[in-house]
PDB file of C-alpha atoms in Angstrom:
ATOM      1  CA  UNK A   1     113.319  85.656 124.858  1.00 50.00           C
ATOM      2  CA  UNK A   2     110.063  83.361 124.616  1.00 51.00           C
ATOM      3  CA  UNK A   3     110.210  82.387 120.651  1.00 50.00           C
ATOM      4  CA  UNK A   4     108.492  78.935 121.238  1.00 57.00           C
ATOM      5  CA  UNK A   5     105.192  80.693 119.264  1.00 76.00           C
ATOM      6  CA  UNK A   6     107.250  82.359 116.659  1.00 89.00           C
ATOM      7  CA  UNK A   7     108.853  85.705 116.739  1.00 94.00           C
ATOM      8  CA  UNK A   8     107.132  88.996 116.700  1.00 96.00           C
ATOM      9  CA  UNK A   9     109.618  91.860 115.294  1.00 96.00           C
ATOM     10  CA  UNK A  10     108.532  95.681 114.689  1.00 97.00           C
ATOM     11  CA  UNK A  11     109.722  97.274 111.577  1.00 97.00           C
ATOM     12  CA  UNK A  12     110.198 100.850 110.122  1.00 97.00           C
ATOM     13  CA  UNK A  13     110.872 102.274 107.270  1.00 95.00           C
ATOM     14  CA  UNK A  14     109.156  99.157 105.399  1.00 93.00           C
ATOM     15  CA  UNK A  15     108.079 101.073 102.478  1.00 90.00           C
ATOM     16  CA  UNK A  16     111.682 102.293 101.315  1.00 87.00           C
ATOM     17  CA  UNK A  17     114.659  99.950  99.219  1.00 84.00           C
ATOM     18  CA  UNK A  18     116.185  98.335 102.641  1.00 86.00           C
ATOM     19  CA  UNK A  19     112.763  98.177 104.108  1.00 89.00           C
ATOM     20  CA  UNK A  20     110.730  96.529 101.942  1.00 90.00           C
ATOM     21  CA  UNK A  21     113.578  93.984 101.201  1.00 88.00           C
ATOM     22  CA  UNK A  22     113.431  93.060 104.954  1.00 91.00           C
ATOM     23  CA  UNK A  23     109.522  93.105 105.389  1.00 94.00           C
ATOM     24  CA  UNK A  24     109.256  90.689 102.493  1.00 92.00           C
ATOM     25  CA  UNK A  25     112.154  88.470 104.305  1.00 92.00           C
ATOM     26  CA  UNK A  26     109.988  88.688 107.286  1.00 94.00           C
ATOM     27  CA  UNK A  27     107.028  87.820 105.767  1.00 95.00           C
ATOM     28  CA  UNK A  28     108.567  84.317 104.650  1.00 92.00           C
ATOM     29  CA  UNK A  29     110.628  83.419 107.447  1.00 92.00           C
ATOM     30  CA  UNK A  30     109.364  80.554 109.150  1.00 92.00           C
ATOM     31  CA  UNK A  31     110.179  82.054 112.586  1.00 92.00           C
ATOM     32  CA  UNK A  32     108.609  84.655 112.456  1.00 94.00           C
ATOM     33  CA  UNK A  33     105.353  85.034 113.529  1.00 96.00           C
ATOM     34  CA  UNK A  34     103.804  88.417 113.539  1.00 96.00           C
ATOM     35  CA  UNK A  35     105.542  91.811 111.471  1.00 97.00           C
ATOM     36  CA  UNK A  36     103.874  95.377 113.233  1.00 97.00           C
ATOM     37  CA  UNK A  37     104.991  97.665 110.267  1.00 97.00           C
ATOM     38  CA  UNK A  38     104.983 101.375 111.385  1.00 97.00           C
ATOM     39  CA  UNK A  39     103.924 103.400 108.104  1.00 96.00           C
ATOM     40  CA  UNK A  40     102.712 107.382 108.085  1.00 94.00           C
ATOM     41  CA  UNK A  41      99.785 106.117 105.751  1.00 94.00           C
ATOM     42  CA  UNK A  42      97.818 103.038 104.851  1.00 94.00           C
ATOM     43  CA  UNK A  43      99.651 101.080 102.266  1.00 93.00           C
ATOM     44  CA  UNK A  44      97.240  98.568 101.126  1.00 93.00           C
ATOM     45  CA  UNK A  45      99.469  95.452 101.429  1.00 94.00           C
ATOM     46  CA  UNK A  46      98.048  92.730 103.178  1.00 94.00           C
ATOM     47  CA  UNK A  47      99.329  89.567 104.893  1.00 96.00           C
ATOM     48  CA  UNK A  48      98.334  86.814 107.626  1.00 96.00           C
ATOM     49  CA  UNK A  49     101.453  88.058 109.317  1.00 97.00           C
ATOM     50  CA  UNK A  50     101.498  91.562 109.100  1.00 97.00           C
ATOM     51  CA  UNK A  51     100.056  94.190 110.881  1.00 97.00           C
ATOM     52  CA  UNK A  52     100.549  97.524 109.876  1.00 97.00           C
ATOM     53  CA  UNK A  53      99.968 100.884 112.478  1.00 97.00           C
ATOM     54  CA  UNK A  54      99.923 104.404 111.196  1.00 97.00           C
ATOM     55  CA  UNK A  55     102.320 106.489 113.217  1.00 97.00           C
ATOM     56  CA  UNK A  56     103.333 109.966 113.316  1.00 97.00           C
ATOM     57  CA  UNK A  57     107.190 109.553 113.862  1.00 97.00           C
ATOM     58  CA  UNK A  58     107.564 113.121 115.473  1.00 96.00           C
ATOM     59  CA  UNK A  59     105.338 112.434 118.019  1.00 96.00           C
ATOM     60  CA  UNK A  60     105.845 108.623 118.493  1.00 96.00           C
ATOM     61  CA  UNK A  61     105.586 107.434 122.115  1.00 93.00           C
ATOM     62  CA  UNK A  62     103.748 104.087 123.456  1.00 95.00           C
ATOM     63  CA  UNK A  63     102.517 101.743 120.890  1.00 96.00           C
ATOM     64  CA  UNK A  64      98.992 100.283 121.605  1.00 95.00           C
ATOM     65  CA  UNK A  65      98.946  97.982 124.859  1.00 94.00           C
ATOM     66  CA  UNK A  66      98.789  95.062 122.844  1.00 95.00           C
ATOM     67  CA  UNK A  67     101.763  95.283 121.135  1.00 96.00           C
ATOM     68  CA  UNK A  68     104.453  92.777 122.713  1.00 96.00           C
ATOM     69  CA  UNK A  69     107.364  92.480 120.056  1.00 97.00           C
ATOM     70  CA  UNK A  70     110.677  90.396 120.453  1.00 96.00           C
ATOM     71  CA  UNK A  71     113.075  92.319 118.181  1.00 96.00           C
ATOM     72  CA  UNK A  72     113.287  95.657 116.485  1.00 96.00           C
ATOM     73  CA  UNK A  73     114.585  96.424 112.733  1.00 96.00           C
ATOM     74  CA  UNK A  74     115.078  99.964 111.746  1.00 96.00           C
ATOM     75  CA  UNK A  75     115.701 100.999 107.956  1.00 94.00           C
ATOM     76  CA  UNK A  76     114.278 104.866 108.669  1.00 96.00           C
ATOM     77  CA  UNK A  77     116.149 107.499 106.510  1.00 92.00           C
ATOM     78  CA  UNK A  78     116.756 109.781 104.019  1.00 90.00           C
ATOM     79  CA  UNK A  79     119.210 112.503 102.382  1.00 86.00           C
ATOM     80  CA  UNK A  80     119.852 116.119 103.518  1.00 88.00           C
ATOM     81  CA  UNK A  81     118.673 116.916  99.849  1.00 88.00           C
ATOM     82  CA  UNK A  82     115.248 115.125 100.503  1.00 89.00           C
ATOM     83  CA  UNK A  83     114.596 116.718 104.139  1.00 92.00           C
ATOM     84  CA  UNK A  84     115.508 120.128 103.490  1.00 93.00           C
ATOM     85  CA  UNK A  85     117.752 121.065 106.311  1.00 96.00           C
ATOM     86  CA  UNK A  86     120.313 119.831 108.731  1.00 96.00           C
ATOM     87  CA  UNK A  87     117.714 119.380 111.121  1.00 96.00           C
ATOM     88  CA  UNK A  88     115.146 117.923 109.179  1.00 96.00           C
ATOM     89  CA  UNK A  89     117.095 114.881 108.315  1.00 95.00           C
ATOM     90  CA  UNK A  90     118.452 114.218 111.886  1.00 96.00           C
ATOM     91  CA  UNK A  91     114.943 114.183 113.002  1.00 96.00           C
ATOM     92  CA  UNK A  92     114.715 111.056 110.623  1.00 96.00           C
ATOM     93  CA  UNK A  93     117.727 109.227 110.934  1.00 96.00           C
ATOM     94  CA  UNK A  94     118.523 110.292 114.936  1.00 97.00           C
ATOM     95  CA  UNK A  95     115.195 111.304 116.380  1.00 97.00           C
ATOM     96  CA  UNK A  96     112.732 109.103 114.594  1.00 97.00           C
ATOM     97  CA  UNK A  97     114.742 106.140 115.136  1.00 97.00           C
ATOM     98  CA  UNK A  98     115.972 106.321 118.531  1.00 97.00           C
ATOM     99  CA  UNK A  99     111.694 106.667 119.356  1.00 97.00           C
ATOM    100  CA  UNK A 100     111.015 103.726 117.588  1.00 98.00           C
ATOM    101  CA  UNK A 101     113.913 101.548 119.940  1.00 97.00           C
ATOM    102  CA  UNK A 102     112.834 103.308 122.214  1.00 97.00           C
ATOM    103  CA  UNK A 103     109.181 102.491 121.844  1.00 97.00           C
ATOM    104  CA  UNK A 104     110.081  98.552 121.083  1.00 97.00           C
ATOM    105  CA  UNK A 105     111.847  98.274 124.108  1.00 97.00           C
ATOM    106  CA  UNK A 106     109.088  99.434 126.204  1.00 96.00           C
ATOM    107  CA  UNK A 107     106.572  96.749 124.429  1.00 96.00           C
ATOM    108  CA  UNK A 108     109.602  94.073 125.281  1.00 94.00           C
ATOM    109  CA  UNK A 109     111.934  94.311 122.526  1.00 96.00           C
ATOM    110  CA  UNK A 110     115.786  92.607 123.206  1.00 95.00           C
ATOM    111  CA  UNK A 111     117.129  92.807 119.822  1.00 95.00           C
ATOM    112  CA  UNK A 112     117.837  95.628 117.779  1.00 95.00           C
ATOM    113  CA  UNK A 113     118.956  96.056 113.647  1.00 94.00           C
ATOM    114  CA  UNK A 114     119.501  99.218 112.202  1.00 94.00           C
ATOM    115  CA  UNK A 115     120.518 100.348 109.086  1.00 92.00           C
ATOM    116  CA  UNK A 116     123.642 102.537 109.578  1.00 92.00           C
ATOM    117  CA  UNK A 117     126.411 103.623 107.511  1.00 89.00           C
ATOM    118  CA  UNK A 118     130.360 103.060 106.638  1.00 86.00           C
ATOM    119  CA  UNK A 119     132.745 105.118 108.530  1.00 88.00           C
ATOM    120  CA  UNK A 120     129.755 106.163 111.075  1.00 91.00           C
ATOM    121  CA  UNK A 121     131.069 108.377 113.620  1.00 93.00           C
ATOM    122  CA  UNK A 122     129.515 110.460 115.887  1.00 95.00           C
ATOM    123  CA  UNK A 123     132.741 112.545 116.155  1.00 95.00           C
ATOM    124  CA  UNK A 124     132.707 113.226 112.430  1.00 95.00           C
ATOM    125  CA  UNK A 125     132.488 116.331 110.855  1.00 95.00           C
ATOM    126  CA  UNK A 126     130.268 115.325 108.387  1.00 94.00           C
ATOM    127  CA  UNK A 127     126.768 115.636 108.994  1.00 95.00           C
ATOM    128  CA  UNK A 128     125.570 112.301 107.421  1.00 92.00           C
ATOM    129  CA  UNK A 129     127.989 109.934 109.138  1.00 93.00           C
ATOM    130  CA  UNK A 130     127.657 111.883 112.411  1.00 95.00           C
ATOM    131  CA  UNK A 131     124.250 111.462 112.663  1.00 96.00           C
ATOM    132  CA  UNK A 132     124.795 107.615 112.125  1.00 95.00           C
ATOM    133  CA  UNK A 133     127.184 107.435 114.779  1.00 95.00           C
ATOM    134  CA  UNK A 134     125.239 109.076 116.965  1.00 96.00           C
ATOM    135  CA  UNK A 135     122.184 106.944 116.518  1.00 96.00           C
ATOM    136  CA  UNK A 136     124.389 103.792 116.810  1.00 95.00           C
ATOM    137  CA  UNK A 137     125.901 105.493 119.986  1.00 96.00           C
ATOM    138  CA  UNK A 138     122.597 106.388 121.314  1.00 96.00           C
ATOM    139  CA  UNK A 139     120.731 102.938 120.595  1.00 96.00           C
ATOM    140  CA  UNK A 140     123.368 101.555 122.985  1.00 95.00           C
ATOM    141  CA  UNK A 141     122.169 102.829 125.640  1.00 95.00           C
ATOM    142  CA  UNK A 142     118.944 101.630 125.740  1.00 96.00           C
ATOM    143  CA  UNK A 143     119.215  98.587 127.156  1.00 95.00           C
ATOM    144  CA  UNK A 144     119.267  95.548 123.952  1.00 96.00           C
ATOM    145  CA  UNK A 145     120.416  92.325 124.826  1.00 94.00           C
ATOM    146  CA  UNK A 146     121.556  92.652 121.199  1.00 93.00           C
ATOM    147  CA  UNK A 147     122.437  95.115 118.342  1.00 93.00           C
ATOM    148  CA  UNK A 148     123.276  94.683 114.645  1.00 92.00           C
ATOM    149  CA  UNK A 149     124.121  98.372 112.408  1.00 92.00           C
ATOM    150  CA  UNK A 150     124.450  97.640 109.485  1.00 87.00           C
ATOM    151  CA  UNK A 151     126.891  99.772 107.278  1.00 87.00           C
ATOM    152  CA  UNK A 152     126.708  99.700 103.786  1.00 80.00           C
ATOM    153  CA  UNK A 153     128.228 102.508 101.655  1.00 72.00           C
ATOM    154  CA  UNK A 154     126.443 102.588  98.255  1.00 62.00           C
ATOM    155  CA  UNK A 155     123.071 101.035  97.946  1.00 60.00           C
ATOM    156  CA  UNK A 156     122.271  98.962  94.895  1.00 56.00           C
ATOM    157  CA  UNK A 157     118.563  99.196  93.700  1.00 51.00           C
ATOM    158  CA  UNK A 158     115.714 100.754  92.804  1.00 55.00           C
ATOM    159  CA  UNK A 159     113.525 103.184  94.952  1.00 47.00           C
ATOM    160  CA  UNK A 160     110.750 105.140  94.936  1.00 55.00           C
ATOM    161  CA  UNK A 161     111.930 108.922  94.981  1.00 55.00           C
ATOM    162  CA  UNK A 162     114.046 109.824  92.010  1.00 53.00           C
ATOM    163  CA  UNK A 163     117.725 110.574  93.397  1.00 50.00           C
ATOM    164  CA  UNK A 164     119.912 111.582  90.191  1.00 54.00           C
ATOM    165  CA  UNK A 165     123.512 111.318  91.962  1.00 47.00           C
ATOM    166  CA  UNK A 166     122.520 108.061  93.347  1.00 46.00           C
ATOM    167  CA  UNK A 167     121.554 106.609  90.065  1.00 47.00           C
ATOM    168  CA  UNK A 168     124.833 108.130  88.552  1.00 42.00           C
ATOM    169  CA  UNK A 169     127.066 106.265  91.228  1.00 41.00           C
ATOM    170  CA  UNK A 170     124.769 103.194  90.952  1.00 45.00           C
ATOM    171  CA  UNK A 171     125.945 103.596  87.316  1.00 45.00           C
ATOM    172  CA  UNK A 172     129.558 103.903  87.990  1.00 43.00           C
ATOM    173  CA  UNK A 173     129.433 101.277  90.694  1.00 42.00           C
ATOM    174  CA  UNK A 174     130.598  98.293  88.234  1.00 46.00           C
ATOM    175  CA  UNK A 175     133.284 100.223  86.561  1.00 45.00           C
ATOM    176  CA  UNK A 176     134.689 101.532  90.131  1.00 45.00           C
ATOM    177  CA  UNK A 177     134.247  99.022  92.151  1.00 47.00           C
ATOM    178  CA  UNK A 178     136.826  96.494  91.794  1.00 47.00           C
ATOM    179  CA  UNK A 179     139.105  99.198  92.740  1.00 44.00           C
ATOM    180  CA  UNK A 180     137.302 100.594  96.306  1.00 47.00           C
ATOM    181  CA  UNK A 181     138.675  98.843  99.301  1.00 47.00           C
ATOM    182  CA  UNK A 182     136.959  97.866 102.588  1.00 49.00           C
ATOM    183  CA  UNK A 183     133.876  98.792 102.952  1.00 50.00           C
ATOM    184  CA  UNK A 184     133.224 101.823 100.339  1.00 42.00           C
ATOM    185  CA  UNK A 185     132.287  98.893  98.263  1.00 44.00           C
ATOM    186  CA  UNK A 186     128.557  99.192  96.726  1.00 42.00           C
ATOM    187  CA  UNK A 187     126.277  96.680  98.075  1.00 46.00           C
ATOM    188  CA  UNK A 188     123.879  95.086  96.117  1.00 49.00           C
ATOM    189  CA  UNK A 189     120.736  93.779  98.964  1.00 45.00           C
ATOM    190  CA  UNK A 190     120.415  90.758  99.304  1.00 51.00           C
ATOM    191  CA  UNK A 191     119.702  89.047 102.660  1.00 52.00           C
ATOM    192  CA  UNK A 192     122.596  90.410 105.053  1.00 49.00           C
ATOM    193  CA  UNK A 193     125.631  88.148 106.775  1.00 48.00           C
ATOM    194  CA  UNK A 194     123.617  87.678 109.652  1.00 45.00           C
ATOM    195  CA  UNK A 195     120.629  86.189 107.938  1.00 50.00           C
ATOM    196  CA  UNK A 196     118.316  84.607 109.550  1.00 55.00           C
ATOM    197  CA  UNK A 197     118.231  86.819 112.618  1.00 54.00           C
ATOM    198  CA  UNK A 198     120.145  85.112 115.500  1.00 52.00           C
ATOM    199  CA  UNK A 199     116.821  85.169 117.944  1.00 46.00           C
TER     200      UNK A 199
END
């Protein structure tokens, strides 16, 4: 890809905890040269490098013809508990994200990052880390040059809706811990491994 005027990357889910982490790495990284943030409403921030565009994510198709992005990052989801049904949050964290690749790619996208989980699986009989593996198995097809999931069991931090089980495990987290293996280990954000992209 053509980065010689800086890099132009399309985000989602820039208003939740991974989000807005990323979209304030974005904003700072000397690479990068342009942020399109797709938000359902208007949320005030501004930036010389950031453009936000109001999208409905159920109906998401072509982004405006001026729109030319080099990478994609994707930190779209939510709980079964928050959505309401089975099929409310796979339109979130299957449907809504495979239209946003999807979208990129058409406006020139080659790299992909997505926010997955540990032990995704789209063989799984659990409806959470199913749906993961099914995103990760469907974002594959799409024709990247590139793709980072990123799988983090228990997130560390604070966010917007009020999740009581969350904030009881984020609670626990230091006492338990030292004694999960692999990676069931909370994670604290912080800028991942792969930091700064490799564009």
């Amino acid at each position: 890809m053509d980065t010689a005027a800086g890099l132009r990357v399309l985000l989602a889910g820039g208003t939740g905890l991974v989000g807005g982490h990323t979209l304030n790495l974005l904003l700072k990284a000397p690479k990068v040269a342009q942020v399109v943030s797709l938000v359902r409403k208007p949320t005030g921030m501004t930036h010389p490098k950031l453009r936000e565009l109001v999208v409905d994510f159920a109906t998401l198709g072509d982004l405006p013809p001026e729109v030319r992005v080099d990478a994609v990052l994707c930190a779209l989801g939510t709980t079964r508990k928050e959505a309401g049904s089975d099929a409310a949050f796979q339109d979130v964290d299957l449907k809504y994200v495979v239209a946003v690749a999807k979208a990129a790619r058409r406006t020139g996208a080659t790299f992909f990052g997505g926010v997955s989980s540990v032990d995704a699986d789209s063989t799984s009989r659990h409806l959470y880390l199913k749906t993961k593996g099914m995103m990760e198995d469907y974002v594959a097809t799409l024709g990247f040059t590139s793709r980072h999931f990123l799988r983090p069991s228990l997130l560390l931090g604070k966010r917007r809706q009020d999740r009581p089980m969350e904030r009881l495990l984020q609670a626990l987290a230091p006492l338990v811990g030292p004694f999960l293996g692999g990676g069931w280990k909370s994670t604290a954000l912080s800028p991942p491994p792969w930091w700064p992209p490799p564009w």
